[in-house]
Short mmCIF file of C-alpha atoms in Angstrom, two decimals:
data_model
loop_
_atom_site.label_atom_id
_atom_site.label_comp_id
_atom_site.label_asym_id
_atom_site.label_seq_id
_atom_site.Cartn_x
_atom_site.Cartn_y
_atom_site.Cartn_z
CA UNK A 1 -1.53 -92.26 19.40
CA UNK A 2 1.35 -92.53 17.02
CA UNK A 3 4.16 -90.00 17.11
CA UNK A 4 7.38 -89.28 15.27
CA UNK A 5 10.56 -87.84 16.76
CA UNK A 6 13.45 -86.41 14.80
CA UNK A 7 16.01 -85.69 17.51
CA UNK A 8 18.26 -83.47 15.41
CA UNK A 9 16.78 -80.11 14.47
CA UNK A 10 19.84 -79.13 12.43
CA UNK A 11 22.63 -81.15 10.84
CA UNK A 12 25.65 -79.81 9.00
CA UNK A 13 27.83 -82.05 6.85
CA UNK A 14 30.62 -81.51 4.37
CA UNK A 15 30.00 -82.12 0.69
CA UNK A 16 30.96 -85.67 -0.21
CA UNK A 17 30.54 -86.95 3.35
CA UNK A 18 28.03 -89.59 4.36
CA UNK A 19 24.76 -88.67 6.03
CA UNK A 20 22.36 -90.19 8.52
CA UNK A 21 19.20 -88.43 9.67
CA UNK A 22 17.48 -90.08 12.59
CA UNK A 23 13.80 -90.86 13.00
CA UNK A 24 12.07 -92.69 15.84
CA UNK A 25 8.38 -93.51 15.79
CA UNK A 26 5.86 -94.64 18.34
CA UNK A 27 3.12 -96.92 17.09
CA UNK A 28 1.71 -100.21 18.31
CA UNK A 29 1.44 -101.92 14.93
CA UNK A 30 3.58 -101.85 11.82
CA UNK A 31 3.10 -98.43 10.27
CA UNK A 32 3.67 -97.01 6.85
CA UNK A 33 6.82 -94.88 7.06
CA UNK A 34 7.84 -92.02 4.83
CA UNK A 35 10.60 -89.51 4.28
CA UNK A 36 9.70 -86.24 2.60
CA UNK A 37 12.07 -83.42 1.63
CA UNK A 38 11.31 -79.69 1.48
CA UNK A 39 13.62 -77.57 -0.65
CA UNK A 40 13.66 -73.82 -0.03
CA UNK A 41 10.41 -72.07 -0.95
CA UNK A 42 8.84 -75.32 -2.14
CA UNK A 43 6.34 -77.85 -0.90
CA UNK A 44 7.29 -81.29 0.38
CA UNK A 45 8.28 -84.06 -2.03
CA UNK A 46 8.37 -87.79 -1.35
CA UNK A 47 11.85 -89.33 -1.03
CA UNK A 48 10.81 -92.89 -0.14
CA UNK A 49 8.27 -94.98 1.73
CA UNK A 50 8.15 -98.35 3.48
CA UNK A 51 5.60 -100.81 4.75
CA UNK A 52 6.94 -104.32 4.47
CA UNK A 53 9.64 -106.47 2.92
CA UNK A 54 13.32 -105.64 2.76
CA UNK A 55 14.00 -103.28 5.69
CA UNK A 56 16.29 -101.18 3.49
CA UNK A 57 14.29 -99.15 1.00
CA UNK A 58 15.77 -97.13 -1.83
CA UNK A 59 14.57 -93.67 -2.73
CA UNK A 60 15.34 -90.90 -5.16
CA UNK A 61 18.67 -89.13 -5.56
CA UNK A 62 20.68 -91.89 -3.84
CA UNK A 63 18.81 -91.80 -0.54
CA UNK A 64 17.89 -94.94 1.35
CA UNK A 65 16.30 -95.67 4.70
CA UNK A 66 16.42 -98.63 7.03
CA UNK A 67 13.48 -99.81 9.09
CA UNK A 68 14.18 -101.36 12.48
CA UNK A 69 11.20 -102.79 14.33
CA UNK A 70 13.23 -103.52 17.43
CA UNK A 71 14.44 -99.93 17.65
CA UNK A 72 11.25 -98.32 16.29
CA UNK A 73 13.43 -96.38 13.92
CA UNK A 74 13.50 -95.40 10.26
CA UNK A 75 16.80 -93.60 9.68
CA UNK A 76 17.60 -91.92 6.37
CA UNK A 77 21.05 -92.34 4.82
CA UNK A 78 23.07 -91.17 1.89
CA UNK A 79 26.59 -92.28 1.04
CA UNK A 80 27.83 -88.97 -0.37
CA UNK A 81 25.94 -85.71 -0.05
CA UNK A 82 25.86 -82.87 -2.56
CA UNK A 83 25.28 -79.18 -1.89
CA UNK A 84 21.88 -79.51 -3.57
CA UNK A 85 20.79 -81.86 -0.77
CA UNK A 86 20.52 -78.88 1.56
CA UNK A 87 16.87 -78.90 2.61
CA UNK A 88 14.52 -79.80 5.44
CA UNK A 89 13.78 -83.51 5.80
CA UNK A 90 10.61 -84.83 7.41
CA UNK A 91 9.93 -88.32 8.65
CA UNK A 92 6.25 -89.31 8.76
CA UNK A 93 4.11 -92.25 9.83
CA UNK A 94 0.68 -93.33 8.66
CA UNK A 95 -1.73 -95.73 10.30
CA UNK A 96 -1.92 -98.91 8.26
CA UNK A 97 -5.65 -99.34 8.79
CA UNK A 98 -6.81 -95.87 7.93
CA UNK A 99 -8.88 -95.16 4.87
CA UNK A 100 -6.90 -92.08 4.01
CA UNK A 101 -3.40 -90.78 4.49
CA UNK A 102 -3.49 -89.39 8.03
CA UNK A 103 0.20 -88.68 8.16
CA UNK A 104 1.87 -87.68 11.40
CA UNK A 105 5.04 -85.72 10.74
CA UNK A 106 8.16 -85.29 12.80
CA UNK A 107 9.47 -81.81 13.52
CA UNK A 108 11.90 -81.93 10.62
CA UNK A 109 15.70 -81.86 10.34
CA UNK A 110 17.32 -78.97 8.52
CA UNK A 111 20.34 -80.21 6.57
CA UNK A 112 23.11 -77.87 5.50
CA UNK A 113 25.79 -79.17 3.16
CA UNK A 114 28.94 -77.06 3.28
CA UNK A 115 31.96 -77.05 0.93
CA UNK B 1 3.49 -84.08 -13.84
CA UNK B 2 1.42 -83.72 -10.70
CA UNK B 3 0.58 -80.12 -9.92
CA UNK B 4 -0.87 -78.47 -6.84
CA UNK B 5 -1.19 -74.71 -6.95
CA UNK B 6 -1.90 -72.52 -3.95
CA UNK B 7 -2.96 -68.89 -3.84
CA UNK B 8 -2.10 -66.41 -2.59
CA UNK B 9 1.61 -67.04 -1.99
CA UNK B 10 1.67 -64.53 0.84
CA UNK B 11 -1.18 -62.94 2.79
CA UNK B 12 -1.35 -60.34 5.54
CA UNK B 13 -4.66 -60.20 7.39
CA UNK B 14 -6.04 -58.29 10.36
CA UNK B 15 -7.32 -59.90 13.51
CA UNK B 16 -11.02 -60.68 13.16
CA UNK B 17 -10.96 -60.58 9.40
CA UNK B 18 -11.95 -63.37 7.05
CA UNK B 19 -9.24 -65.19 5.10
CA UNK B 20 -9.66 -67.70 2.29
CA UNK B 21 -6.75 -69.80 1.09
CA UNK B 22 -7.23 -71.54 -2.24
CA UNK B 23 -5.82 -74.73 -3.66
CA UNK B 24 -6.16 -76.21 -7.13
CA UNK B 25 -4.89 -79.61 -8.27
CA UNK B 26 -4.65 -80.99 -11.79
CA UNK B 27 -3.83 -84.54 -10.64
CA UNK B 28 -7.44 -85.75 -10.61
CA UNK B 29 -6.85 -87.05 -7.07
CA UNK B 30 -9.81 -87.72 -4.83
CA UNK B 31 -8.02 -86.91 -1.58
CA UNK B 32 -6.95 -83.40 -0.62
CA UNK B 33 -5.46 -82.07 2.59
CA UNK B 34 -4.68 -78.83 4.39
CA UNK B 35 -1.71 -78.69 6.76
CA UNK B 36 -0.05 -75.92 8.71
CA UNK B 37 3.68 -75.84 9.34
CA UNK B 38 5.11 -74.25 12.46
CA UNK B 39 8.64 -74.37 13.79
CA UNK B 40 9.03 -77.23 16.24
CA UNK B 41 5.77 -78.90 15.20
CA UNK B 42 6.37 -80.20 11.72
CA UNK B 43 3.15 -80.33 9.68
CA UNK B 44 -0.23 -80.72 11.36
CA UNK B 45 -3.43 -81.75 9.60
CA UNK B 46 -6.28 -79.22 9.69
CA UNK B 47 -8.91 -80.58 7.28
CA UNK B 48 -9.10 -83.13 4.52
CA UNK B 49 -11.50 -84.25 1.82
CA UNK B 50 -12.34 -87.51 0.05
CA UNK B 51 -13.87 -85.81 -2.95
CA UNK B 52 -16.13 -83.03 -4.16
CA UNK B 53 -18.65 -82.03 -1.52
CA UNK B 54 -16.87 -83.74 1.39
CA UNK B 55 -14.80 -82.20 4.16
CA UNK B 56 -13.53 -83.84 7.35
CA UNK B 57 -11.82 -82.51 10.45
CA UNK B 58 -8.17 -83.27 10.94
CA UNK B 59 -6.14 -83.02 14.12
CA UNK B 60 -6.35 -79.23 14.64
CA UNK B 61 -9.60 -78.02 13.00
CA UNK B 62 -10.62 -75.35 15.54
CA UNK B 63 -10.91 -71.92 13.95
CA UNK B 64 -10.87 -73.30 10.41
CA UNK B 65 -13.46 -74.35 7.86
CA UNK B 66 -12.91 -76.11 4.55
CA UNK B 67 -14.78 -76.27 1.27
CA UNK B 68 -14.42 -78.74 -1.63
CA UNK B 69 -16.73 -77.50 -4.39
CA UNK B 70 -15.11 -79.61 -7.09
CA UNK B 71 -12.55 -82.35 -7.63
CA UNK B 72 -9.91 -79.74 -8.42
CA UNK B 73 -10.47 -77.10 -5.74
CA UNK B 74 -10.13 -77.18 -1.95
CA UNK B 75 -10.29 -74.01 0.13
CA UNK B 76 -9.37 -73.27 3.72
CA UNK B 77 -11.40 -70.55 5.41
CA UNK B 78 -10.56 -68.57 8.53
CA UNK B 79 -13.82 -66.79 9.45
CA UNK B 80 -12.27 -64.76 12.28
CA UNK B 81 -8.50 -64.75 11.91
CA UNK B 82 -6.34 -64.60 15.03
CA UNK B 83 -2.59 -63.99 15.44
CA UNK B 84 -2.18 -67.63 16.55
CA UNK B 85 -3.10 -68.63 13.01
CA UNK B 86 0.01 -66.98 11.62
CA UNK B 87 1.76 -69.86 9.90
CA UNK B 88 2.66 -71.45 6.59
CA UNK B 89 -0.20 -73.44 5.10
CA UNK B 90 0.26 -76.33 2.70
CA UNK B 91 -2.30 -77.99 0.51
CA UNK B 92 -1.72 -81.50 -0.79
CA UNK B 93 -3.47 -84.03 -2.97
CA UNK B 94 -3.16 -87.78 -2.48
CA UNK B 95 -3.07 -90.55 -5.07
CA UNK B 96 -4.89 -92.93 -2.70
CA UNK B 97 -2.52 -95.78 -3.64
CA UNK B 98 -3.68 -98.12 -0.88
CA UNK B 99 -4.89 -95.20 1.23
CA UNK B 100 -2.31 -95.35 4.03
CA UNK B 101 0.53 -95.78 1.55
CA UNK B 102 -0.52 -92.96 -0.74
CA UNK B 103 1.95 -90.36 -1.89
CA UNK B 104 1.05 -86.77 -1.16
CA UNK B 105 1.78 -83.99 -3.65
CA UNK B 106 2.22 -80.63 -2.01
CA UNK B 107 1.76 -77.08 -3.18
CA UNK B 108 4.42 -74.44 -2.51
CA UNK B 109 2.62 -73.06 0.52
CA UNK B 110 0.89 -69.85 1.61
CA UNK B 111 2.56 -67.71 4.23
CA UNK B 112 -0.17 -66.10 6.33
CA UNK B 113 0.50 -63.31 8.80
CA UNK B 114 -2.34 -62.16 11.05
CA UNK B 115 -1.69 -58.79 12.69
#
């Protein structure tokens, strides 16, 4: 069965610094990969998704993620974070052959951006 | 803009009581989902639906029922609530863009406490 691991439960970065949030997945075939963000007291919103093509995929608000098949990873990056980026970030994987979106989520990484 | 509305926002229930969580979407999406979010587990799929009249079991369906009486509405029912069902519940609709690659649109969540 597929699984997703986000090894960092909490990350704190200074405003203006670069960011990388790590995600490792376990799946035998090429999966669909997603990053969702949850702002305080809100539901999750899609940041970006990947299935094939260029391993670096661009998302909203300056976020990007890089797929690595050899490392089974899909890390999220941002060049310069803003205080409004403080949120919980979830990596998720979906089986490519399923007839619906059976997403498996990681445990989430809580990001705090400090002055 | 896509809209998924959940009610109530907060609910306190007693052990053994019946609880109904409601979800309404104005996206005209066929797919709808119920997840629960617990610290350390990310989001886990409880039930989902392909359309009006259909409900399917997700990964953790025990103790839960679902009802999809119309395209817009999807309810989660706890017939005999237990303290272990204390959690935050999220409803989502899916745009079925290639099934596995679909984007999910989440409501703001219902915080359920079972005493």
